[in-house]
């Protein structure tokens, strides 16, 4: 049987030295952890652009975006964009967005509560619309030729588009409606090979 005094002596052993003691090879005062200075250490002043807790003289590393991811995101946006030509002067972005979303819902090109057109930029005679997805953009091509405020809208891919040709109908083919009298029909969307 062991003596109790022996087990008690282990409890009385000195605790390990605090972290301020220098590990082997480091000068005194250099513990194993380095606490970054705060603004208080510099009299309340920090260098412009310095973050609290950053080491003086150290420039924070900024994460640079992956060029491939940037290019992919840019191409995705181009693939979700559509050119809308023949817009009447004074057409507002909100009106055109609401009109095109409503037309897609009425023809069941999207769900009854969907918002396939998420952004619109208008100019005097044309606009660019951004769709929520590439699939929405492909379906919105079927709005080509839709009558809008006395004009027949030309809905097509922008010139930057480099993706595959997606077959689509004109508004008249989709709905069976004839073009109102006095409106000029727009050309059908064709593949680049057919344009040559």
mmCIF file of N, CA and C in Angstrom, residues 3-16:
data_model
loop_
_atom_site.group_PDB
_atom_site.id
_atom_site.type_symbol
_atom_site.label_atom_id
_atom_site.label_comp_id
_atom_site.label_asym_id
_atom_site.label_seq_id
_atom_site.Cartn_x
_atom_site.Cartn_y
_atom_site.Cartn_z
ATOM 1 N N UNK A 3 2.056 5.113 0.506
ATOM 2 C CA UNK A 3 1.937 6.092 1.569
ATOM 3 C C UNK A 3 1.176 7.296 1.036
ATOM 4 N N UNK A 4 0.315 7.856 1.852
ATOM 5 C CA UNK A 4 -0.447 9.031 1.454
ATOM 6 C C UNK A 4 0.460 10.233 1.299
ATOM 7 N N UNK A 5 1.445 10.296 2.036
ATOM 8 C CA UNK A 5 2.346 11.449 1.961
ATOM 9 C C UNK A 5 2.981 11.548 0.591
ATOM 10 N N UNK A 6 3.243 10.428 -0.009
ATOM 11 C CA UNK A 6 3.865 10.443 -1.329
ATOM 12 C C UNK A 6 2.917 11.049 -2.356
ATOM 13 N N UNK A 7 1.621 10.662 -2.377
ATOM 14 C CA UNK A 7 0.683 11.212 -3.343
ATOM 15 C C UNK A 7 0.438 12.692 -3.089
ATOM 16 N N UNK A 8 0.486 13.106 -1.812
ATOM 17 C CA UNK A 8 0.298 14.513 -1.501
ATOM 18 C C UNK A 8 1.475 15.341 -1.981
ATOM 19 N N UNK A 9 2.634 14.750 -1.997
ATOM 20 C CA UNK A 9 3.802 15.510 -2.436
ATOM 21 C C UNK A 9 3.704 15.868 -3.916
ATOM 22 N N UNK A 10 3.055 15.034 -4.668
ATOM 23 C CA UNK A 10 2.861 15.352 -6.082
ATOM 24 C C UNK A 10 1.966 16.578 -6.232
ATOM 25 N N UNK A 11 0.952 16.681 -5.397
ATOM 26 C CA UNK A 11 0.062 17.821 -5.441
ATOM 27 C C UNK A 11 0.777 19.110 -5.072
ATOM 28 N N UNK A 12 1.843 18.997 -4.273
ATOM 29 C CA UNK A 12 2.566 20.176 -3.831
ATOM 30 C C UNK A 12 3.627 20.631 -4.816
ATOM 31 N N UNK A 13 3.812 19.889 -5.892
ATOM 32 C CA UNK A 13 4.843 20.273 -6.868
ATOM 33 C C UNK A 13 4.518 21.636 -7.441
ATOM 34 N N UNK A 14 5.558 22.318 -7.841
ATOM 35 C CA UNK A 14 5.431 23.658 -8.420
ATOM 36 C C UNK A 14 4.643 23.570 -9.731
ATOM 37 N N UNK A 15 3.719 24.525 -9.954
ATOM 38 C CA UNK A 15 3.025 24.545 -11.255
ATOM 39 C C UNK A 15 4.004 24.932 -12.353
ATOM 40 N N UNK A 16 3.668 24.619 -13.589
ATOM 41 C CA UNK A 16 4.575 24.978 -14.682
ATOM 42 C C UNK A 16 4.730 26.491 -14.736
#
